XYZ file of C-alpha atoms in Angstrom:
630
model
C 159.090 142.639 -170.852
C 160.279 145.067 -173.400
C 162.602 142.361 -174.915
C 159.324 140.117 -175.850
C 156.454 142.762 -176.554
C 159.472 143.583 -179.098
C 159.985 140.483 -181.032
C 156.254 139.571 -180.877
C 155.501 143.391 -182.920
C 158.473 142.233 -185.271
C 156.916 138.301 -185.956
C 153.011 139.800 -186.106
C 153.909 142.862 -187.718
C 155.812 140.190 -190.901
C 153.294 138.675 -190.441
C 150.433 141.106 -191.717
C 152.604 142.405 -194.481
C 153.906 139.396 -196.152
C 151.319 136.860 -195.926
C 147.904 139.617 -197.965
C 151.105 140.264 -200.366
C 151.627 136.933 -200.826
C 147.823 135.058 -201.183
C 147.557 138.664 -203.274
C 149.946 137.678 -205.807
C 149.172 134.030 -205.871
C 152.051 132.659 -204.029
C 149.493 131.112 -200.473
C 149.707 132.162 -197.576
C 152.665 129.394 -196.776
C 155.274 130.946 -199.218
C 154.243 134.590 -197.301
C 154.731 132.927 -193.909
C 158.146 131.285 -194.453
C 158.994 135.332 -197.062
C 158.180 137.738 -193.769
C 160.854 134.650 -191.662
C 163.604 134.790 -194.312
C 162.615 138.368 -194.509
C 163.284 139.213 -190.886
C 165.808 137.234 -189.467
C 168.838 136.281 -192.470
C 167.890 139.659 -194.295
C 166.742 142.118 -191.760
C 169.129 139.995 -188.736
C 166.129 141.468 -186.968
C 165.380 137.595 -184.861
C 167.967 136.203 -181.870
C 168.023 133.502 -180.067
C 164.936 132.815 -179.252
C 163.135 132.190 -182.981
C 164.148 127.995 -181.875
C 162.087 127.893 -178.908
C 159.312 129.413 -180.939
C 159.877 126.231 -182.637
C 159.129 124.363 -180.719
C 156.282 126.418 -179.548
C 155.136 126.963 -182.563
C 154.672 122.834 -183.077
C 152.072 122.843 -181.171
C 150.760 123.644 -183.732
C 151.617 120.158 -185.893
C 149.523 118.645 -183.098
C 145.594 121.082 -183.191
C 146.394 120.034 -187.005
C 145.803 116.531 -186.737
C 143.646 116.711 -184.452
C 141.419 118.766 -186.952
C 142.489 116.437 -189.591
C 141.846 113.371 -187.440
C 137.447 115.080 -186.767
C 137.395 115.344 -190.498
C 138.131 111.077 -190.792
C 135.495 108.585 -189.200
C 136.114 105.024 -189.129
C 133.783 105.110 -192.128
C 134.456 107.489 -194.005
C 138.159 106.057 -193.919
C 137.318 102.517 -195.124
C 135.657 104.042 -198.181
C 138.332 105.642 -198.470
C 140.199 102.757 -198.463
C 141.179 101.607 -201.808
C 143.132 105.054 -202.430
C 144.392 106.008 -198.969
C 146.074 102.640 -199.528
C 146.899 102.259 -202.946
C 146.998 105.473 -204.890
C 148.218 107.309 -201.610
C 150.016 104.298 -200.275
C 152.457 103.846 -203.079
C 153.195 107.713 -203.749
C 154.776 107.609 -200.542
C 156.565 104.648 -200.283
C 157.747 104.757 -204.431
C 158.609 108.765 -203.702
C 161.033 107.629 -200.738
C 162.438 104.391 -202.562
C 163.798 106.213 -204.996
C 165.007 110.354 -202.523
C 167.178 107.257 -200.972
C 168.484 105.982 -203.469
C 169.356 109.547 -205.003
C 170.685 110.357 -201.141
C 172.831 106.635 -201.091
C 174.042 107.876 -204.749
C 174.981 111.158 -203.083
C 177.430 109.188 -200.756
C 174.792 109.255 -197.668
C 174.591 105.964 -194.889
C 170.786 104.354 -195.410
C 169.870 105.329 -192.307
C 170.188 109.084 -193.061
C 168.945 108.373 -196.359
C 166.525 106.961 -195.125
C 164.838 110.281 -192.876
C 165.798 112.044 -196.413
C 163.123 110.564 -198.637
C 160.236 109.807 -195.558
C 160.929 113.922 -194.827
C 160.609 114.523 -198.788
C 157.958 112.383 -199.701
C 155.760 114.532 -198.251
C 153.659 117.117 -200.592
C 152.628 119.956 -199.447
C 149.247 119.667 -197.633
C 148.328 123.735 -197.053
C 150.045 124.480 -199.837
C 148.106 122.244 -202.611
C 144.731 122.602 -201.196
C 144.608 126.128 -201.854
C 145.568 126.214 -204.835
C 143.211 124.312 -206.158
C 140.809 125.681 -204.524
C 141.298 129.513 -205.129
C 142.445 127.989 -208.602
C 138.388 125.807 -208.795
C 140.069 122.192 -208.808
C 139.130 120.559 -206.292
C 136.533 119.328 -207.557
C 138.540 117.433 -211.016
C 139.324 114.239 -210.654
C 142.894 114.851 -210.869
C 142.308 117.443 -207.847
C 140.288 114.483 -205.859
C 142.968 112.284 -206.481
C 145.469 114.510 -205.252
C 143.609 115.202 -202.072
C 143.596 111.954 -201.139
C 147.377 111.161 -202.027
C 147.875 114.027 -199.540
C 144.886 113.046 -196.778
C 147.446 109.339 -197.154
C 150.613 111.806 -196.459
C 148.762 113.295 -193.031
C 147.907 110.428 -191.852
C 151.753 109.321 -192.358
C 152.777 111.468 -190.349
C 151.847 109.704 -187.869
C 153.881 106.318 -187.967
C 157.104 107.951 -189.825
C 156.962 109.748 -185.921
C 156.807 106.395 -184.301
C 159.388 105.435 -186.557
C 161.958 107.553 -186.209
C 163.153 107.691 -183.038
C 164.466 103.691 -184.398
C 167.533 105.043 -186.607
C 168.979 107.787 -184.173
C 172.114 106.772 -183.612
C 172.299 107.967 -179.642
C 168.783 107.504 -179.203
C 167.365 103.941 -179.387
C 165.948 102.173 -176.409
C 167.728 100.130 -174.339
C 167.019 96.931 -172.572
C 169.239 96.492 -169.202
C 169.961 93.454 -167.916
C 167.461 93.436 -165.793
C 164.598 93.785 -168.516
C 163.791 97.529 -167.850
C 164.624 100.495 -170.780
C 166.863 102.771 -170.617
C 167.394 105.778 -173.517
C 171.681 106.459 -173.364
C 172.480 109.769 -175.195
C 168.743 110.753 -175.334
C 168.817 114.344 -174.811
C 167.480 114.504 -172.001
C 164.309 112.057 -172.552
C 163.681 110.325 -169.453
C 165.782 110.977 -166.506
C 166.674 114.245 -166.632
C 166.333 117.024 -164.448
C 162.770 118.179 -164.400
C 161.095 115.435 -166.457
C 158.602 112.891 -166.035
C 158.155 109.928 -167.406
C 155.358 106.527 -166.628
C 157.835 104.144 -168.872
C 161.051 105.265 -167.428
C 163.096 102.268 -165.379
C 159.861 100.035 -166.201
C 160.672 96.311 -168.280
C 159.832 95.399 -171.549
C 156.114 94.098 -170.543
C 155.611 97.389 -168.148
C 156.335 99.692 -171.037
C 153.115 97.906 -173.817
C 151.004 97.884 -170.741
C 151.560 101.195 -169.835
C 151.513 102.882 -173.339
C 148.087 100.558 -174.358
C 146.493 101.730 -171.787
C 147.885 105.942 -172.228
C 146.019 104.976 -175.810
C 143.345 103.132 -174.253
C 142.429 105.787 -172.078
C 142.023 108.110 -174.559
C 139.757 106.183 -176.862
C 137.478 106.040 -174.341
C 137.708 109.587 -173.224
C 136.966 111.017 -176.059
C 133.514 108.336 -176.178
C 132.564 108.136 -172.589
C 133.595 112.408 -170.840
C 134.366 114.879 -173.710
C 130.085 115.094 -173.489
C 129.185 115.294 -170.205
C 131.973 117.796 -170.085
C 130.759 119.859 -173.063
C 127.268 120.180 -171.759
C 128.822 121.157 -168.378
C 130.729 124.031 -170.481
C 127.544 124.650 -172.250
C 125.455 125.181 -168.891
C 128.178 127.497 -167.784
C 126.560 129.855 -170.866
C 130.512 131.700 -171.016
C 131.472 131.215 -175.027
C 135.022 130.807 -174.136
C 134.810 128.495 -171.695
C 133.575 126.068 -174.786
C 137.658 127.572 -176.389
C 138.875 126.664 -173.424
C 137.627 123.166 -173.634
C 138.989 122.209 -177.066
C 142.269 123.512 -176.148
C 142.223 121.759 -172.527
C 141.665 118.241 -174.440
C 144.128 118.630 -176.912
C 146.656 119.549 -174.902
C 145.688 116.986 -171.548
C 146.383 114.694 -175.058
C 150.033 115.901 -175.639
C 150.749 115.327 -172.275
C 149.335 112.488 -171.648
C 151.477 110.455 -174.517
C 154.424 112.999 -173.717
C 154.562 110.914 -170.462
C 154.156 107.125 -172.106
C 157.985 108.612 -174.542
C 155.034 109.034 -177.640
C 154.605 111.248 -180.013
C 151.563 113.602 -178.717
C 150.583 114.471 -182.427
C 149.721 110.349 -182.352
C 147.171 111.213 -179.445
C 145.644 114.112 -181.061
C 145.489 112.244 -184.157
C 143.628 109.695 -183.017
C 141.412 111.584 -179.897
C 139.861 113.119 -183.420
C 139.208 110.297 -185.047
C 137.377 108.808 -181.304
C 135.460 112.320 -181.343
C 134.696 112.706 -185.412
C 130.949 112.042 -184.391
C 129.973 113.865 -181.208
C 127.886 116.823 -182.382
C 130.404 119.330 -180.354
C 132.875 118.912 -183.629
C 132.098 121.804 -185.780
C 132.022 124.045 -182.181
C 135.685 121.922 -181.287
C 137.045 123.504 -185.186
C 135.594 126.223 -185.257
C 137.591 126.802 -181.779
C 141.120 125.324 -182.317
C 141.142 126.667 -186.117
C 142.667 129.803 -185.250
C 145.180 128.530 -183.042
C 146.404 125.765 -185.294
C 146.824 128.532 -188.263
C 149.125 131.152 -186.161
C 150.706 128.659 -184.391
C 151.653 127.102 -187.954
C 151.968 130.237 -189.359
C 154.193 130.820 -186.435
C 156.418 127.832 -186.918
C 156.926 128.759 -190.469
C 158.389 132.007 -189.422
C 160.417 130.519 -187.239
C 161.647 128.540 -190.278
C 162.256 131.436 -192.538
C 164.211 132.536 -190.158
C 166.405 130.245 -189.043
C 167.681 129.624 -192.612
C 170.934 129.724 -193.010
C 171.421 132.682 -196.065
C 174.921 132.186 -196.281
C 174.691 128.775 -197.204
C 172.713 129.769 -199.734
C 174.244 132.805 -201.613
C 177.581 130.266 -200.793
C 175.998 127.901 -203.610
C 172.558 128.810 -204.584
C 173.245 126.251 -207.593
C 174.038 123.142 -205.693
C 170.255 123.704 -203.680
C 168.621 124.966 -206.704
C 169.546 122.076 -208.460
C 168.403 119.530 -205.701
C 165.188 121.219 -205.527
C 164.795 120.370 -208.491
C 165.667 116.331 -208.370
C 162.936 116.245 -205.412
C 160.978 118.115 -208.030
C 161.752 115.534 -210.998
C 161.492 112.427 -209.055
C 157.994 112.659 -207.197
C 156.984 114.055 -210.249
C 158.562 110.906 -212.485
C 156.469 108.131 -208.992
C 153.882 110.733 -209.086
C 153.077 109.914 -213.064
C 153.278 106.468 -213.552
C 151.279 105.971 -210.241
C 148.907 108.348 -211.120
C 148.515 106.389 -214.609
C 148.726 103.008 -212.820
C 144.754 104.134 -211.177
C 143.638 105.078 -214.064
C 144.415 109.234 -214.670
C 144.969 110.547 -217.713
C 145.901 113.446 -219.744
C 144.145 116.749 -217.305
C 144.027 114.976 -214.781
C 147.457 112.940 -215.313
C 148.977 116.362 -215.087
C 147.763 118.183 -212.414
C 148.391 114.916 -210.291
C 151.969 115.206 -210.973
C 152.700 118.694 -210.726
C 150.572 119.781 -207.926
C 151.609 117.365 -205.357
C 155.631 117.248 -207.025
C 157.739 119.821 -204.550
C 158.425 118.931 -200.492
C 155.986 119.517 -197.372
C 155.709 121.406 -194.795
C 155.483 118.046 -192.712
C 159.113 117.518 -193.979
C 160.207 120.259 -191.770
C 158.938 118.546 -188.710
C 160.219 116.084 -189.774
C 164.077 117.194 -190.258
C 164.309 118.551 -187.052
C 162.799 115.892 -185.476
C 165.094 113.660 -186.734
C 168.338 116.173 -185.869
C 166.812 116.445 -182.597
C 167.236 112.207 -182.902
C 170.715 112.799 -183.805
C 170.095 110.847 -187.056
C 170.212 113.832 -189.036
C 173.564 115.823 -189.335
C 173.019 119.581 -188.244
C 175.069 120.733 -191.205
C 172.749 118.552 -193.354
C 169.263 119.581 -192.329
C 170.503 123.030 -192.889
C 170.632 121.883 -196.404
C 167.767 119.812 -196.014
C 165.292 123.186 -194.675
C 166.762 124.970 -198.146
C 165.975 122.405 -200.900
C 162.516 122.273 -198.738
C 161.808 125.539 -199.046
C 162.813 125.856 -202.496
C 160.772 123.470 -203.641
C 157.699 125.117 -202.062
C 159.024 128.675 -203.678
C 158.463 125.999 -206.697
C 155.064 125.463 -206.522
C 153.645 128.763 -207.808
C 155.540 128.051 -211.944
C 154.151 124.263 -211.130
C 150.684 124.862 -211.527
C 151.256 127.666 -214.065
C 152.624 125.142 -216.226
C 149.509 122.927 -215.664
C 148.173 125.536 -216.748
C 149.580 125.759 -220.082
C 149.305 122.025 -220.529
C 145.844 122.005 -219.574
C 145.585 124.777 -222.549
C 147.187 122.943 -224.828
C 144.557 119.653 -224.535
C 141.911 121.952 -224.869
C 139.173 123.817 -221.930
C 139.589 121.777 -218.447
C 136.582 120.331 -217.271
C 135.618 121.790 -214.376
C 133.070 122.109 -211.684
C 131.300 125.298 -210.621
C 132.465 127.307 -207.721
C 129.935 126.893 -204.914
C 127.226 130.026 -205.496
C 126.904 133.221 -203.392
C 123.797 133.633 -201.873
C 122.265 136.297 -202.054
C 118.315 135.451 -200.821
C 117.078 134.804 -197.324
C 114.005 132.864 -196.766
C 112.013 131.537 -193.636
C 111.700 128.378 -194.750
C 115.668 126.897 -195.654
C 115.652 123.216 -197.786
C 118.990 121.458 -197.871
C 118.768 118.758 -200.775
C 116.715 118.732 -204.207
C 116.494 116.093 -205.425
C 112.834 113.663 -205.463
C 111.674 114.552 -201.606
C 113.108 117.610 -201.181
C 112.117 118.807 -204.803
C 107.949 118.068 -203.767
C 109.454 119.711 -200.972
C 110.276 122.566 -202.082
C 106.990 122.509 -204.811
C 104.534 122.357 -202.208
C 106.130 125.601 -199.431
C 106.636 127.846 -202.945
C 102.374 126.628 -204.435
C 101.677 128.296 -201.253
C 103.620 131.506 -201.636
C 106.265 131.071 -199.155
C 109.851 131.762 -199.926
C 112.123 129.139 -199.910
C 116.194 128.906 -200.147
C 117.485 126.011 -201.588
C 120.914 124.398 -200.994
C 122.449 120.850 -202.560
C 126.093 119.843 -203.834
C 125.192 117.835 -206.367
C 125.917 120.280 -209.739
C 123.427 118.267 -212.050
C 120.614 118.252 -209.376
C 120.623 122.254 -208.984
C 121.885 122.753 -213.130
C 117.799 119.987 -213.263
C 116.015 122.432 -211.587
C 117.502 126.021 -212.538
C 116.272 124.843 -216.114
C 112.783 124.864 -214.987
C 113.015 127.301 -213.455
C 113.640 126.787 -209.636
C 116.482 128.992 -208.171
C 118.659 126.499 -205.662
C 122.284 127.123 -205.008
C 125.605 125.531 -205.121
C 127.497 124.214 -202.122
C 127.930 121.697 -199.278
C 124.767 122.647 -196.859
C 126.428 120.724 -193.786
C 128.920 123.146 -193.940
C 127.555 125.545 -191.142
C 129.220 129.243 -192.770
C 126.818 128.006 -195.758
C 124.216 127.597 -193.763
C 124.342 131.645 -192.614
C 125.096 132.790 -195.510
C 121.463 131.098 -196.373
C 120.234 133.366 -192.568
C 118.793 130.483 -191.029
C 118.984 132.746 -188.297
C 116.070 133.818 -189.275
C 115.111 131.699 -190.586
C 111.850 129.758 -189.016
C 112.052 125.642 -190.791
C 114.751 124.021 -191.803
C 113.791 120.868 -194.207
C 117.157 118.934 -194.280
C 116.007 115.950 -197.534
C 119.143 114.895 -198.063
C 119.900 111.185 -199.852
C 122.381 110.345 -196.863
C 121.610 109.412 -193.411
C 124.494 109.591 -191.345
C 125.031 113.318 -192.877
C 121.398 114.051 -191.776
C 121.326 112.873 -187.920
C 125.108 115.426 -188.285
C 123.296 118.005 -189.703
C 120.673 117.887 -187.753
C 122.243 117.386 -184.759
C 124.810 120.453 -185.656
C 121.474 122.514 -186.567
C 119.466 121.954 -182.965
C 122.535 122.869 -180.887
C 123.656 125.843 -182.771
C 119.382 126.988 -183.349
C 117.797 125.340 -180.386
C 114.434 127.378 -181.771
C 114.454 126.577 -185.713
C 111.753 123.424 -186.424
C 113.438 121.110 -188.353
C 112.146 118.252 -190.544
C 113.837 115.370 -191.529
C 114.113 113.233 -194.131
C 114.482 109.521 -192.487
C 115.202 106.422 -194.552
C 114.104 103.433 -191.886
C 112.994 103.065 -188.319
C 116.362 103.186 -187.125
C 116.499 106.172 -188.912
C 113.884 107.660 -187.371
C 115.189 107.062 -183.357
C 118.721 108.717 -184.105
C 117.354 111.709 -185.799
C 115.085 111.881 -182.194
C 117.960 111.919 -180.110
C 119.070 114.336 -182.497
C 116.698 116.565 -182.326
C 114.089 116.397 -185.278
C 110.866 118.538 -184.776
C 109.368 115.966 -187.347
C 110.639 113.813 -188.654
C 109.208 111.672 -192.156
C 110.323 107.663 -193.337
C 110.781 108.007 -197.220
C 108.572 105.646 -198.166
C 105.854 104.890 -195.188
C 103.461 107.700 -196.899
C 103.480 106.008 -200.492
C 103.504 102.633 -197.980
C 100.453 103.902 -196.731
C 98.028 105.126 -199.486
C 99.346 101.909 -201.988
C 97.145 99.572 -198.526
C 94.773 102.709 -198.639
C 93.769 101.279 -202.498
C 94.422 97.847 -201.198
C 91.477 98.192 -199.329
C 89.698 99.929 -201.227
C 89.664 96.647 -204.505
C 89.054 94.400 -201.163
C 85.453 95.492 -199.478
C 85.972 98.299 -197.515
C 84.366 101.779 -198.759
C 86.597 105.003 -200.310
C 85.828 106.988 -196.857
C 85.742 103.267 -194.522
C 89.784 102.422 -196.205
C 90.573 106.168 -195.443
C 89.738 105.753 -191.964
C 91.426 102.867 -191.929
C 95.003 104.721 -193.046
C 94.808 107.579 -191.247
C 93.794 105.215 -187.960
C 97.121 103.401 -188.828
C 98.668 106.578 -189.770
C 97.728 107.993 -186.387
C 99.095 104.978 -184.141
C 102.659 104.872 -185.687
C 103.543 107.969 -185.380
C 102.668 107.641 -181.924
C 104.354 104.263 -181.601
C 107.300 105.714 -183.063
C 107.330 107.620 -180.038
C 107.058 104.755 -177.903
C 109.317 102.776 -179.034
C 112.268 105.084 -179.413
C 112.452 104.727 -175.261
C 113.353 102.190 -175.987
C 116.259 101.659 -178.897
C 119.368 101.578 -178.119
C 122.125 102.882 -180.495
C 124.353 99.997 -182.294
C 121.814 97.083 -180.817
C 119.478 95.318 -183.786
C 116.154 95.679 -182.539
C 116.295 92.031 -183.391
C 118.502 91.380 -180.129
C 116.981 94.169 -178.052
C 113.882 91.719 -176.046
C 112.471 95.189 -174.490
C 112.181 96.385 -178.123
C 110.779 93.226 -179.113
C 108.429 93.184 -176.195
C 106.433 97.096 -176.602
C 106.667 96.709 -180.492
C 104.561 93.186 -180.432
C 102.249 95.299 -177.547
C 101.976 98.178 -179.784
C 101.330 96.376 -182.887
C 98.448 94.746 -181.744
C 96.840 98.267 -180.326
C 96.874 99.210 -183.753
C 95.702 96.292 -184.774
C 92.471 96.639 -181.887
C 91.609 100.146 -183.201
C 91.471 99.566 -186.600
C 89.647 96.444 -185.597
C 87.095 98.584 -184.128
C 86.595 101.437 -185.962
C 85.562 98.672 -188.395
C 83.252 97.664 -185.979
C 81.272 100.514 -185.008
C 81.315 101.102 -188.904
C 79.252 97.986 -189.326
C 77.412 98.448 -186.496
C 76.377 101.607 -187.446
C 75.585 100.190 -190.655
C 73.046 98.058 -189.416
C 71.530 99.427 -187.491
C 70.528 102.546 -190.864
C 69.511 98.996 -192.844
C 67.122 98.451 -189.584
């Protein structure tokens, strides 16, 4: 027990000192963790054999990272980004792998070793690049968005790479026996080791395929049908820590299922994340798992730094630095060519090229995995670990080089950082487009204070020219809503021109702030039904009120008096609102109204009821007019 407390104090103490210091120097947290590991390992010799065991435990942070990446990637969002993901990102990963593989083969490495090296070095540092882009306000620029697309592709590419690497293994390649069963000779304990669990060892090939597909299907179906009841059950307990326990159970359970069928836990976690991306509990899972992911990844980077053979670097520093520079130059050349092919020029092109030229943290994972599979020799893997670490250490210098180039080209065109919200009010309006402007003007003219949020810089700047104070920022971010004082607000107006985003925001706000009155903008009737289910109190269709007003003008010009037309419009308005609530009970998500017989039948009944109500009102008016004339 004393040894455990000693090691925990060493690792945590090193992180607490090194990471804030690295952040202040602008080097990023990842380099801080690496420096902490180097300090307590090779330099001071405070770590021992436990480093390797801790590294395997900390690799679970990668699984959590991929689960959280999946939560951010809805299937529709992935499809909308397909051009950049497949084109820009796919070409970068493929071309960098080929170039680096060729360089390794030129240095005398076998093709399968060279391919593993190329795959590991082709990936850039998501943590360093995204943090630096955010710190420098470059994320919203064209080059920053292109870099983000490539990093997203690389994060996704880790999944097939992890699945592909075992095929390059010399000793871990699955073998088919004469009876059709699968054996893994020399797999180092995978399948058949004492105490190991597997559902596929000894099965025929077709059975392995069926079990694997069944496991993937189970994860997808469980994500769709089981998570919501589980979260509602936990919600009823009113215990905050149970949310965290459930989120951890989901990730750990998925990893266990994937391990049973011989697949990467990261693959299952990613699939589950994508399935749960539309869940109303997505923000809850993100906030619960982010601290664990950050700490485990930090521990992983510390163990990488502590496990580096520092004596090897001192023995031949010139060779290692030269290899790191070679990786940066090779990847930079590929990025420059790919960026130009996709229309990037000047500042955008140089930012894209210099920000992604290093190797990344996933390279550590792939190298460790390749060594475990006997794809890479241990000595080569140790050398490449140093090369990756050195390339990451050089990254801040690449951003300094970009700053110098950018100044020579003129002032960079950058969008401002999100505003710091320094006001609170009883009414919060998300979206300051045509819809939100009218709501804001009416509420403020009536003497009530509003807080307006919008992610469109041009719209915010336009409102400021007219004296309307609004704040730039993404209103879908929970922390931004908290800063705007949503916990104290009375009314929340969702006026965004994004139907899917409106539903997600209403769902999150209703769950987080059940007593808040929510007014939402709807695109059409189906959108209204979705918002009813999400928990909106009042729903306003974009064109409904203006259409009713136009209909009233028609009635005034075909024979009805102004009062009669207004009465008819009001009657239609009241009945339609009531009918929407009725039809919402018959509406089925994902099923077109034209294919829902119960919905059609009820809609026809309600339409006849509206016609009868307006007709009866008109008849009563005519009778009163006739009686008055007599």
